[in-house]
Coordinates of C-alpha atoms in Angstrom, one line a residue:
M3 CA 4.3 41.3 27.2
K4 CA 2.0 44.3 27.3
F5 CA 0.6 45.6 30.6
M6 CA -1.5 48.5 31.9
K7 CA -1.6 50.1 35.3
L8 CA -4.8 51.6 36.7
G9 CA -5.2 53.8 39.8
S10 CA -2.7 55.8 41.8
K11 CA -3.3 54.9 45.4
P12 CA -1.1 52.3 47.0
D13 CA -2.4 48.8 47.4
A14 CA -3.9 48.6 50.9
F15 CA -5.5 45.1 50.6
Q16 CA -4.4 42.7 53.2
A17 CA -5.1 39.0 53.9
D18 CA -5.2 36.9 57.0
G19 CA -1.6 36.6 58.1
G20 CA -0.7 39.9 56.4
G21 CA 1.8 40.7 53.7
D22 CA 1.3 39.1 50.3
S23 CA -0.5 36.0 51.5
R24 CA -2.6 34.5 48.6
S25 CA -5.2 33.2 51.0
Y26 CA -8.6 34.5 50.1
S27 CA -10.4 33.3 53.3
R28 CA -10.4 36.9 54.6
R29 CA -9.4 40.0 52.8
Y30 CA -9.7 43.6 54.1
V31 CA -8.5 47.1 53.4
L32 CA -6.2 49.0 55.8
S33 CA -8.1 52.2 56.6
D34 CA -9.0 54.5 59.4
L35 CA -12.6 53.7 58.8
P36 CA -14.0 50.4 59.8
S37 CA -15.5 48.2 57.1
D38 CA -19.3 48.4 56.8
I39 CA -20.0 45.6 54.3
V40 CA -18.8 42.0 53.8
V41 CA -18.8 40.6 50.3
H42 CA -18.8 36.8 49.9
V43 CA -17.2 35.6 46.6
D44 CA -16.9 31.8 46.5
D45 CA -15.1 30.8 49.7
A46 CA -13.5 34.3 50.3
R47 CA -14.8 37.2 52.4
F48 CA -13.9 40.8 51.6
Y49 CA -14.3 43.4 54.4
L50 CA -14.9 46.6 52.5
H51 CA -16.7 49.9 52.5
K52 CA -20.0 50.7 50.8
F53 CA -19.3 54.0 49.2
P54 CA -16.4 53.0 46.8
L55 CA -18.4 50.0 45.6
L56 CA -21.7 51.8 45.1
S57 CA -20.0 54.4 42.9
K58 CA -18.7 51.9 40.4
S59 CA -20.8 48.7 40.3
S60 CA -24.5 48.6 39.4
L61 CA -24.8 45.0 40.7
L62 CA -23.3 45.9 44.1
Q63 CA -25.6 48.8 44.3
R64 CA -28.6 46.6 44.1
L65 CA -27.2 43.9 46.4
I66 CA -26.2 46.4 49.1
V67 CA -29.5 48.2 49.0
E68 CA -31.4 44.9 49.4
A69 CA -29.2 43.9 52.3
S70 CA -29.6 47.2 54.1
Q71 CA -33.4 47.0 53.8
G72 CA -33.2 43.7 55.5
G73 CA -30.8 44.9 58.2
A74 CA -27.9 42.9 57.0
D75 CA -24.3 44.0 56.3
E76 CA -23.3 41.0 54.1
V77 CA -23.9 40.3 50.5
R78 CA -23.1 37.3 48.2
V79 CA -21.9 37.6 44.6
D80 CA -22.7 34.3 42.9
G81 CA -21.3 33.1 39.6
L82 CA -18.7 35.8 39.3
P83 CA -16.4 34.8 36.3
G84 CA -12.8 34.7 37.5
G85 CA -13.7 34.2 41.1
A86 CA -12.1 36.0 44.1
R87 CA -9.0 37.0 42.1
A88 CA -11.0 38.9 39.5
F89 CA -13.2 40.5 42.2
E90 CA -10.1 41.8 43.9
I91 CA -9.0 43.6 40.7
C92 CA -12.5 45.2 40.4
A93 CA -12.5 46.2 44.1
K94 CA -9.1 47.8 43.9
F95 CA -10.2 49.8 40.9
C96 CA -13.3 51.0 43.0
Y97 CA -10.9 52.2 45.7
G98 CA -8.5 53.9 43.1
M99 CA -5.6 51.6 44.1
V100 CA -2.9 50.6 41.7
V101 CA -3.9 47.5 39.7
T102 CA -1.9 46.0 36.9
L103 CA -3.6 44.4 33.9
N104 CA -1.7 41.9 31.7
P105 CA -2.7 39.2 29.1
Y106 CA -3.1 36.7 31.9
N107 CA -5.7 38.5 33.9
V108 CA -7.3 40.9 31.5
V109 CA -9.9 38.5 30.2
A110 CA -11.0 37.5 33.7
A111 CA -11.2 41.2 34.8
R112 CA -13.2 42.1 31.7
C113 CA -15.7 39.3 32.4
A114 CA -16.0 40.2 36.1
A115 CA -16.4 43.9 35.3
E116 CA -19.2 43.0 32.9
H117 CA -20.9 40.8 35.5
L118 CA -20.6 43.6 38.2
G119 CA -22.0 46.2 35.9
M120 CA -18.9 48.5 35.9
T121 CA -19.9 50.3 32.7
E122 CA -20.2 53.8 31.5
D123 CA -23.8 54.0 32.6
V124 CA -22.6 53.9 36.2
D125 CA -19.5 56.1 36.0
K126 CA -17.5 57.6 33.3
S127 CA -14.2 55.9 32.3
N128 CA -15.3 52.9 34.3
L129 CA -13.4 49.6 34.4
V130 CA -15.0 48.1 31.3
F131 CA -13.9 51.0 29.2
K132 CA -10.4 50.9 30.6
I133 CA -10.0 47.2 29.8
E134 CA -11.3 47.6 26.3
V135 CA -8.7 50.3 25.6
F136 CA -6.0 47.9 26.8
L137 CA -7.3 45.0 24.7
N138 CA -7.4 47.0 21.5
S139 CA -4.2 49.0 21.9
G140 CA -2.1 46.3 23.5
V141 CA -3.2 42.7 23.7
F142 CA -4.6 42.3 20.2
R143 CA -1.7 44.0 18.6
S144 CA 0.8 41.5 20.1
W145 CA 1.2 38.0 18.7
K146 CA 2.0 36.2 22.0
D147 CA -0.3 38.3 24.2
S148 CA -3.2 37.3 21.9
I149 CA -2.3 33.7 22.3
I150 CA -2.1 34.0 26.1
A151 CA -5.4 35.9 26.3
L152 CA -7.0 33.2 24.1
Q153 CA -5.8 30.5 26.4
S154 CA -7.3 32.2 29.5
T155 CA -10.8 32.3 27.9
I156 CA -11.3 28.6 28.4
A157 CA -12.0 28.9 32.1
L158 CA -14.3 31.9 31.6
L159 CA -16.9 30.3 29.2
P160 CA -19.6 31.3 28.4
W161 CA -18.8 34.9 29.4
S162 CA -15.7 35.1 27.2
E163 CA -17.7 33.8 24.2
D164 CA -20.7 36.1 24.8
L165 CA -18.4 39.1 25.0
R166 CA -16.6 38.0 21.8
L167 CA -13.3 37.9 23.5
V168 CA -12.6 34.4 22.0
A169 CA -13.5 35.6 18.5
R170 CA -11.4 38.7 18.7
C171 CA -8.4 36.8 19.9
V172 CA -8.8 34.3 17.1
D173 CA -9.1 37.0 14.5
S174 CA -6.0 38.7 15.8
I175 CA -3.9 35.5 15.7
A176 CA -5.2 34.5 12.2
A177 CA -4.4 37.9 10.8
K178 CA -0.8 37.7 12.0
A179 CA -0.3 34.1 11.0
T180 CA -1.3 34.9 7.4
A181 CA 0.7 38.0 7.1
S182 CA 3.6 38.1 4.7
P183 CA 6.8 36.9 6.3
G184 CA 8.5 40.0 5.3
S185 CA 6.2 42.1 7.4
V186 CA 6.7 40.1 10.6
V187 CA 8.2 42.5 13.2
W188 CA 7.0 40.8 16.4
S189 CA 8.7 38.1 18.4
Y190 CA 7.9 34.4 17.9
T191 CA 9.2 31.1 19.0
Y192 CA 11.1 28.9 16.5
N193 CA 12.9 26.1 18.3
R194 CA 12.9 23.4 15.6
K195 CA 16.2 24.6 14.0
A196 CA 17.6 26.6 16.9
A197 CA 20.5 25.4 19.0
S198 CA 18.7 26.4 22.2
S199 CA 15.1 25.4 22.9
D200 CA 14.5 28.7 24.8
E201 CA 15.7 30.9 21.9
I202 CA 13.3 33.7 20.8
V203 CA 13.7 34.9 17.3
E204 CA 13.1 38.6 16.7
A205 CA 12.6 39.5 13.1
R206 CA 13.4 43.1 12.3
R207 CA 12.2 44.8 9.2
C208 CA 14.7 46.2 6.8
S209 CA 17.6 44.5 8.5
S210 CA 20.0 42.8 6.2
S211 CA 21.7 40.9 9.0
S212 CA 18.5 39.2 10.2
P213 CA 17.7 35.8 8.9
A214 CA 14.7 35.4 6.6
V215 CA 11.5 34.7 8.4
P216 CA 10.3 31.1 7.7
R217 CA 6.8 30.7 6.4
D218 CA 5.9 28.4 9.3
W219 CA 7.2 30.8 12.0
W220 CA 3.9 30.7 13.9
V221 CA 3.5 26.9 14.1
E222 CA 5.1 26.3 17.5
D223 CA 3.4 29.1 19.4
L224 CA 0.0 27.7 18.5
C225 CA 0.9 24.3 19.8
E226 CA 0.1 25.4 23.4
L227 CA -3.6 26.0 22.6
D228 CA -6.4 23.7 23.7
V229 CA -7.6 21.5 20.9
E230 CA -10.9 23.3 20.6
L231 CA -9.2 26.7 20.4
Y232 CA -6.6 25.3 18.0
K233 CA -9.3 24.1 15.7
R234 CA -10.9 27.6 15.6
V235 CA -7.6 29.3 15.0
M236 CA -6.7 26.9 12.2
V237 CA -10.1 27.3 10.5
A238 CA -9.7 31.1 10.7
I239 CA -6.2 30.8 9.2
K240 CA -7.3 28.6 6.3
S241 CA -10.3 30.8 5.6
R242 CA -8.3 34.0 5.1
G243 CA -7.4 33.3 1.4
D244 CA -4.9 31.2 -0.5
R245 CA -1.9 33.0 0.8
L246 CA -1.0 30.1 3.1
P247 CA 0.5 27.0 1.3
S248 CA -0.9 23.6 2.2
D249 CA 2.5 22.2 3.3
V250 CA 2.7 24.9 6.0
V251 CA -0.7 23.8 7.3
G252 CA 0.6 20.3 7.2
E253 CA 3.6 21.3 9.2
A254 CA 1.4 23.0 11.8
L255 CA -0.6 19.8 12.2
R256 CA 2.5 17.7 12.6
A257 CA 3.9 19.9 15.3
Y258 CA 0.6 19.9 17.2
A259 CA 0.4 16.1 17.0
A260 CA 3.9 15.9 18.4
R261 CA 3.0 18.2 21.2
W262 CA -0.3 16.6 22.3
L263 CA -0.4 13.0 21.3
P264 CA 0.8 10.6 24.0
E265 CA 4.4 9.7 23.7
S266 CA 3.5 6.0 24.0
C267 CA 1.4 6.3 20.9
R268 CA 4.2 8.0 18.9
R269 CA 6.5 5.1 19.8
G270 CA 3.8 2.6 18.6
D271 CA 3.1 1.2 22.1
T272 CA -0.4 0.7 23.4
P273 CA -1.5 3.9 25.1
A274 CA -2.9 4.1 28.6
D275 CA -6.7 4.3 29.1
D276 CA -6.6 7.8 30.3
D277 CA -4.7 8.9 27.1
D278 CA -7.3 7.4 24.8
A279 CA -9.9 10.2 25.1
C280 CA -7.3 13.0 24.6
A281 CA -5.6 11.2 21.7
M282 CA -8.9 10.5 20.0
E283 CA -9.9 14.2 20.2
V284 CA -6.6 15.4 18.9
L285 CA -6.5 12.8 16.2
E286 CA -10.0 13.7 14.9
T287 CA -9.1 17.4 14.9
I288 CA -5.9 16.9 13.0
V289 CA -7.6 14.7 10.3
W290 CA -10.5 17.2 10.0
L291 CA -8.1 20.1 9.5
M292 CA -6.0 18.5 6.8
P293 CA -6.0 20.4 3.5
S294 CA -8.0 18.8 0.8
D295 CA -5.4 19.5 -1.9
G296 CA -1.7 20.2 -2.2
D297 CA 1.2 19.8 -4.5
G298 CA 2.3 16.6 -6.2
S299 CA 4.8 15.6 -3.6
S300 CA 2.4 16.0 -0.7
P301 CA -1.2 16.0 -1.9
C302 CA -2.7 16.8 1.5
G303 CA 0.2 18.9 2.9
C304 CA 1.3 16.0 5.1
S305 CA 4.0 13.4 4.6
C306 CA 3.1 9.7 4.2
Q307 CA 5.1 8.9 7.3
F308 CA 3.0 11.3 9.3
L309 CA -0.2 9.9 7.9
L310 CA 0.8 6.3 8.7
N311 CA 1.7 7.3 12.2
L312 CA -1.8 8.7 12.6
L313 CA -3.3 5.5 11.2
K314 CA -1.2 3.5 13.7
L315 CA -2.6 5.7 16.5
A316 CA -6.1 5.3 15.2
V317 CA -5.7 1.5 15.4
L318 CA -4.3 1.6 18.9
V319 CA -7.0 3.8 20.4
G320 CA -9.8 2.1 18.5
A321 CA -10.8 5.0 16.2
G322 CA -14.0 4.8 14.2
E323 CA -14.2 3.4 10.7
L324 CA -14.8 6.8 9.0
L325 CA -11.6 8.2 10.5
R326 CA -9.6 5.2 9.4
E327 CA -11.1 5.3 5.9
E328 CA -10.2 9.0 5.6
L329 CA -6.6 8.4 6.6
M330 CA -6.3 5.4 4.3
D331 CA -7.6 7.4 1.3
R332 CA -4.9 10.0 1.9
I333 CA -2.2 7.5 2.5
V334 CA -2.9 5.7 -0.8
L335 CA -2.0 8.9 -2.7
Q336 CA 1.6 8.6 -1.6
L337 CA 2.0 5.0 -0.4
P338 CA 5.2 4.4 -2.5
E339 CA 7.0 7.0 -0.4
A340 CA 6.5 5.1 2.8
S341 CA 9.2 2.9 4.5
V342 CA 8.9 -0.6 5.9
S343 CA 9.0 0.7 9.5
D344 CA 6.1 3.0 8.7
L345 CA 4.0 0.0 7.7
L346 CA 4.7 -2.0 10.8
I347 CA 1.3 -1.2 12.4
P348 CA 0.7 -3.2 15.6
A349 CA -2.4 -5.4 15.4
K350 CA -5.0 -4.9 18.1
P351 CA -6.5 -7.9 19.9
P352 CA -8.2 -10.2 19.2
A353 CA -5.8 -10.4 16.2
Q354 CA -3.2 -13.2 16.6
T355 CA -0.5 -11.6 14.5
T356 CA 2.0 -9.1 15.7
Y357 CA 1.3 -6.6 12.9
D358 CA -1.8 -5.7 11.1
V359 CA -1.1 -7.4 7.8
E360 CA -4.7 -7.1 6.6
L361 CA -4.5 -3.3 6.9
V362 CA -1.4 -3.2 4.7
E363 CA -3.1 -5.5 2.2
A364 CA -6.0 -3.1 2.1
L365 CA -3.7 -0.2 1.4
V366 CA -1.8 -2.0 -1.4
G367 CA -5.1 -3.1 -2.9
R368 CA -6.5 0.4 -3.0
Y369 CA -3.3 1.7 -4.7
I370 CA -3.5 -1.1 -7.3
R371 CA -7.2 -0.3 -8.0
R372 CA -6.4 3.4 -8.2
A373 CA -3.6 2.7 -10.7
G374 CA -6.0 0.6 -12.8
L375 CA -4.0 -2.6 -12.3
D376 CA -6.6 -4.6 -10.5
D377 CA -7.3 -6.9 -13.4
I378 CA -3.9 -8.6 -13.4
D379 CA -3.6 -12.4 -13.2
G380 CA -2.2 -13.6 -9.9
D381 CA 0.3 -16.0 -11.6
D382 CA 1.7 -13.1 -13.7
V383 CA 3.3 -11.7 -10.6
F384 CA 6.2 -14.2 -11.0
E385 CA 7.0 -13.3 -14.6
T386 CA 10.2 -11.3 -15.2
N387 CA 10.0 -10.4 -18.8
G388 CA 8.3 -7.0 -18.3
E389 CA 9.7 -3.6 -17.8
A390 CA 8.6 -1.3 -15.0
D391 CA 7.2 1.8 -16.6
D392 CA 6.1 3.5 -13.4
P393 CA 8.8 4.2 -10.9
S394 CA 6.3 4.6 -8.1
L395 CA 5.0 1.1 -8.8
L396 CA 8.5 -0.3 -8.7
A397 CA 9.1 1.5 -5.3
L398 CA 5.8 0.1 -4.0
C399 CA 6.8 -3.5 -5.0
K400 CA 10.1 -3.1 -3.2
L401 CA 8.3 -1.8 -0.2
V402 CA 5.9 -4.8 -0.2
D403 CA 8.8 -7.3 -0.5
G404 CA 10.6 -5.6 2.4
Y405 CA 7.5 -5.6 4.5
L406 CA 7.0 -9.4 3.8
A407 CA 10.5 -10.1 5.0
E408 CA 9.7 -8.3 8.3
V409 CA 6.4 -10.0 9.0
A410 CA 7.4 -13.4 7.7
A411 CA 9.1 -14.1 11.1
D412 CA 5.7 -14.0 12.8
P413 CA 4.7 -17.6 13.5
N414 CA 1.0 -16.7 13.5
L415 CA 1.1 -15.1 10.1
P416 CA -1.4 -17.0 7.9
V417 CA -0.2 -18.5 4.6
S418 CA -3.1 -16.8 2.8
S419 CA -2.0 -13.4 3.9
F420 CA 1.6 -13.9 2.9
V421 CA 0.7 -15.2 -0.5
G422 CA -2.0 -12.7 -1.0
L423 CA 0.3 -9.8 -0.4
A424 CA 3.1 -11.3 -2.4
T425 CA 0.8 -11.8 -5.5
S426 CA -0.8 -8.4 -5.3
M427 CA 1.8 -6.6 -7.4
P428 CA 1.8 -6.8 -11.2
E429 CA 4.7 -8.4 -13.2
S430 CA 6.1 -5.1 -14.4
A431 CA 6.8 -4.0 -10.8
R432 CA 9.1 -6.8 -9.9
P433 CA 12.1 -7.1 -12.2
S434 CA 13.9 -9.1 -9.6
H435 CA 12.6 -11.7 -7.1
D436 CA 15.6 -11.5 -4.7
A437 CA 13.7 -9.6 -1.9
L438 CA 10.7 -11.8 -2.2
Y439 CA 12.9 -14.9 -2.2
T440 CA 14.4 -13.7 1.1
A441 CA 10.9 -13.2 2.6
I442 CA 10.0 -16.8 1.5
D443 CA 13.1 -18.1 3.1
V444 CA 12.3 -16.5 6.4
F445 CA 8.7 -17.6 6.2
L446 CA 9.7 -21.3 5.6
K447 CA 12.2 -21.3 8.4
V448 CA 9.6 -20.2 10.9
H449 CA 6.6 -22.2 9.6
I450 CA 8.3 -25.5 8.4
T451 CA 7.7 -27.1 11.8
S452 CA 4.4 -25.4 12.5
H453 CA 1.2 -27.3 12.4
L454 CA -0.1 -24.6 9.9
M455 CA 2.4 -25.9 7.3
H456 CA 0.9 -29.3 7.2
A457 CA -2.6 -27.9 6.4
C458 CA -1.5 -25.2 4.0
L459 CA 1.4 -27.0 2.2
P460 CA -0.6 -27.9 -0.9
R461 CA -1.7 -24.3 -1.4
I462 CA 1.7 -22.6 -0.8
V463 CA 4.0 -25.0 -2.6
P464 CA 3.0 -23.9 -6.2
Y465 CA 3.7 -20.3 -5.5
F466 CA 7.0 -21.0 -3.7
V467 CA 8.1 -23.3 -6.5
M468 CA 7.5 -20.6 -9.1
I469 CA 9.4 -18.0 -7.1
L470 CA 12.3 -20.4 -6.5
T471 CA 12.4 -21.2 -10.2
R472 CA 12.7 -17.6 -11.1
K473 CA 15.3 -17.0 -8.5
L474 CA 17.4 -19.9 -9.8
L475 CA 16.9 -18.7 -13.4
S476 CA 17.9 -15.2 -12.5
D477 CA 21.1 -16.5 -10.9
A478 CA 22.1 -18.4 -14.0
P479 CA 24.3 -16.8 -16.7
K480 CA 22.3 -14.9 -19.4
S481 CA 23.7 -17.3 -22.1
V482 CA 22.1 -20.2 -20.3
Q483 CA 18.7 -18.6 -19.9
G484 CA 17.8 -18.2 -23.5
G485 CA 17.1 -20.6 -26.4
E486 CA 15.9 -24.2 -26.6
E487 CA 17.1 -26.6 -23.9
E488 CA 19.6 -29.4 -24.6
D489 CA 21.1 -31.9 -22.3
L490 CA 24.8 -32.7 -22.3
E491 CA 26.6 -36.0 -21.6
P492 CA 28.7 -36.1 -18.5
D493 CA 31.8 -36.2 -20.6
G494 CA 30.8 -33.0 -22.4
R495 CA 29.6 -34.5 -25.7
E496 CA 26.2 -33.7 -27.1
E497 CA 23.4 -36.3 -26.5
A498 CA 21.4 -37.3 -29.6
V499 CA 17.8 -36.2 -29.7
Q500 CA 14.8 -38.4 -30.4
G501 CA 15.1 -40.0 -33.8
G502 CA 18.8 -39.3 -34.6
E503 CA 21.6 -36.9 -33.9
H504 CA 22.6 -33.5 -35.0
P505 CA 24.7 -33.5 -38.2
R506 CA 28.1 -32.1 -37.9
G507 CA 28.3 -28.4 -38.7
A508 CA 24.6 -27.9 -38.3
E509 CA 23.5 -25.0 -36.3
R510 CA 22.7 -26.1 -32.8
P511 CA 20.3 -24.4 -30.3
A512 CA 21.8 -22.4 -27.5
P513 CA 22.3 -24.3 -24.2
A514 CA 19.6 -23.9 -21.6
A515 CA 19.4 -24.2 -17.9
R516 CA 20.3 -27.7 -16.6
G517 CA 19.8 -29.7 -13.5
R518 CA 17.1 -28.8 -10.9
A519 CA 16.6 -25.3 -12.2
G520 CA 16.1 -26.6 -15.7
A521 CA 13.6 -29.2 -14.6
L522 CA 11.6 -26.7 -12.6
L523 CA 11.7 -24.2 -15.4
R524 CA 10.5 -26.8 -17.9
A525 CA 7.7 -27.9 -15.6
D526 CA 6.6 -24.3 -15.1
A527 CA 6.7 -23.7 -18.9
R528 CA 4.3 -26.6 -19.5
G529 CA 1.7 -24.7 -17.5
G530 CA 1.9 -26.6 -14.2
G531 CA 1.5 -30.1 -15.6
E532 CA 3.4 -33.2 -14.5
R533 CA 7.0 -32.2 -13.6
E534 CA 10.0 -34.0 -14.9
H535 CA 12.0 -36.2 -12.7
V536 CA 15.1 -34.5 -11.3
A537 CA 18.0 -36.9 -10.9
P538 CA 20.0 -36.8 -7.7
A539 CA 23.1 -34.6 -7.6
G540 CA 25.9 -35.7 -9.8
R541 CA 23.7 -37.5 -12.3
R542 CA 22.2 -36.2 -15.5
R543 CA 18.6 -36.8 -16.8
R544 CA 18.5 -38.7 -20.0
R545 CA 15.8 -38.5 -22.7
Q546 CA 14.1 -41.6 -24.0
R547 CA 15.7 -42.6 -27.4
A548 CA 15.0 -45.2 -30.0
P549 CA 17.1 -48.4 -29.8
G550 CA 20.2 -48.4 -31.8
T551 CA 20.7 -44.7 -32.0
G552 CA 23.2 -42.5 -30.4
R553 CA 27.0 -42.7 -30.1
R554 CA 27.1 -44.2 -26.7
R555 CA 24.6 -46.8 -27.8
R556 CA 26.9 -47.9 -30.7
R557 CA 29.9 -48.0 -28.4
L558 CA 28.1 -50.3 -26.0
L559 CA 27.1 -52.7 -28.8
E560 CA 30.6 -52.9 -30.3
E561 CA 32.5 -53.3 -27.0
P562 CA 31.1 -55.3 -24.2
R563 CA 31.3 -53.8 -20.8
A564 CA 33.4 -55.3 -18.2
G565 CA 31.6 -57.4 -15.6
A566 CA 28.4 -57.4 -17.6
G567 CA 28.2 -61.2 -17.9
A568 CA 26.2 -61.8 -14.8
A569 CA 22.5 -62.0 -15.4
G570 CA 20.5 -59.1 -14.1
A571 CA 23.5 -56.9 -13.4
P572 CA 22.4 -53.3 -13.0
D573 CA 23.5 -50.7 -15.5
P574 CA 25.2 -47.9 -13.5
V575 CA 23.9 -45.4 -16.0
G576 CA 20.5 -47.0 -16.4
G577 CA 18.1 -47.1 -19.3
P578 CA 19.8 -47.9 -22.7
E579 CA 21.0 -51.5 -22.1
E580 CA 17.7 -52.6 -20.6
A581 CA 15.9 -51.1 -23.5
D582 CA 17.9 -53.2 -26.0
R583 CA 17.2 -56.5 -24.2
E584 CA 13.6 -56.2 -25.1
H585 CA 14.5 -56.5 -28.8
E586 CA 16.9 -59.5 -28.4
P587 CA 16.0 -63.2 -28.4
E588 CA 15.2 -64.9 -25.1
A589 CA 18.3 -67.0 -25.3
G590 CA 20.5 -64.0 -25.9
R591 CA 19.6 -62.6 -22.6
R592 CA 21.5 -65.3 -20.7
G593 CA 24.9 -64.2 -21.8
P594 CA 26.7 -61.2 -23.1
P595 CA 25.5 -59.9 -26.5
P596 CA 27.5 -61.1 -29.5
R597 CA 30.1 -59.0 -31.0
R598 CA 29.2 -57.0 -34.0
G599 CA 31.5 -55.3 -36.4
R600 CA 31.7 -51.6 -36.7
R601 CA 29.5 -50.0 -39.3
Q602 CA 31.4 -48.9 -42.4

């Protein structure tokens, strides 16, 4: 830290109680001469002498002359920037006492000296001149001193702005932040990768043992600035050419958000009311400062996780629609890079769901429209015969299925939201339905006893049946999945088809899926028409055949079944025997059918 000492006489200022008391109720100078003027500054009274003040300050000259003409020995200085502490610095300079200027008090002293009129017109080498020398030769040449001085300008507005102290501090900081890392020879703070949070890194030029200066070495030091000053500094940094990459600007914004946004918001909790205003201002500033372009991995210089966290905060604090739209437009550019936890954005009342599913639907929909896939058919989402050409689309589909598995446990989740998000992805993006099947399983377990299920069951069943069908089909062996279907007899022999049987040695179609999976698949292949009956477990569905055909039919005609003499005895297999009886005489139905010889 730079400092400058002015004056040579010892400090003779005392306060009530003596010593180094910081009370400004009464301040006086130890001297053989009694004080002849009392100066009121705010709530403090300074018992001083007229001559030292008249020789340095044009304002005090006028006030003292006016008071003397009225027979008074007291004057009041109103609106002095910096208050009593700044006036004490100016008064000590008038007496020639030792006063120390540093980055913390130099701005206040400069504003107070300007207000008191301590310029070259009154006396040569006056306080204004001395302070300007210190600012130009010390403060503005130091990285950290410029930041400290800039912070002190907030309490001194509009004086610090009118004297261009704010602008000069900003220019000094921006010039150093955009300097080449190889030319950095000043101290800076870099705690993100340091073992100790108090470590100060000193980069030395032409030193082979020193580590390389990172491009974002200046990020942490600027995090202590007020949001308005931070905005001005970042604008100045971005306007100084293209030497600063967009990812460095994005890292600076991320560090500032971590410093100033409420911790409750960063955890995803609802912030307190007193945090809303601060969070809103910081959020708007960060979004406004985001680069408009960047490289392919980070189009706006910020990661997708960081952008989703900002969107989560925007929802919690009730940010405006324009701010949310801006964030959503930036998120869509890198949505496949997000994680499921990033998408779990809490819903704000009066929403009944735990998470804001509609917001995620909007993000996915924007990505699909941007990719030119918004004209897909909703039913095509369950087809598995396509190949995913775009890895990002495949990653997004995996993200959506994982998100559905998380939100499916919410009992207030509408069926329409679940189905709408599940059917938003094209067929080429979902080569496997395992993750979606898991989400459906969770959804049904939670909603099967809910009153919502009774009202929405007709709408949701077709989608779930198609997904279940594809799941069962994908679990079956590949040899079973292809070719024309063919039912097998329980004993392993082929069943004859309509109108005859396959000749021996003829080429037979490959076996297909059987049982419940085959029935569901055949019903789905017919385009949603009437579904085939699925026999209970352990029994096989039989096709309708013409009377007198089939091996089993001939066996039944040649050899009567045991116990079949009773009229109306049920057939354990069902179907073929009852069909024959329609072609027999009425009398033949009272007893067992006559024996017939084997066909030669």
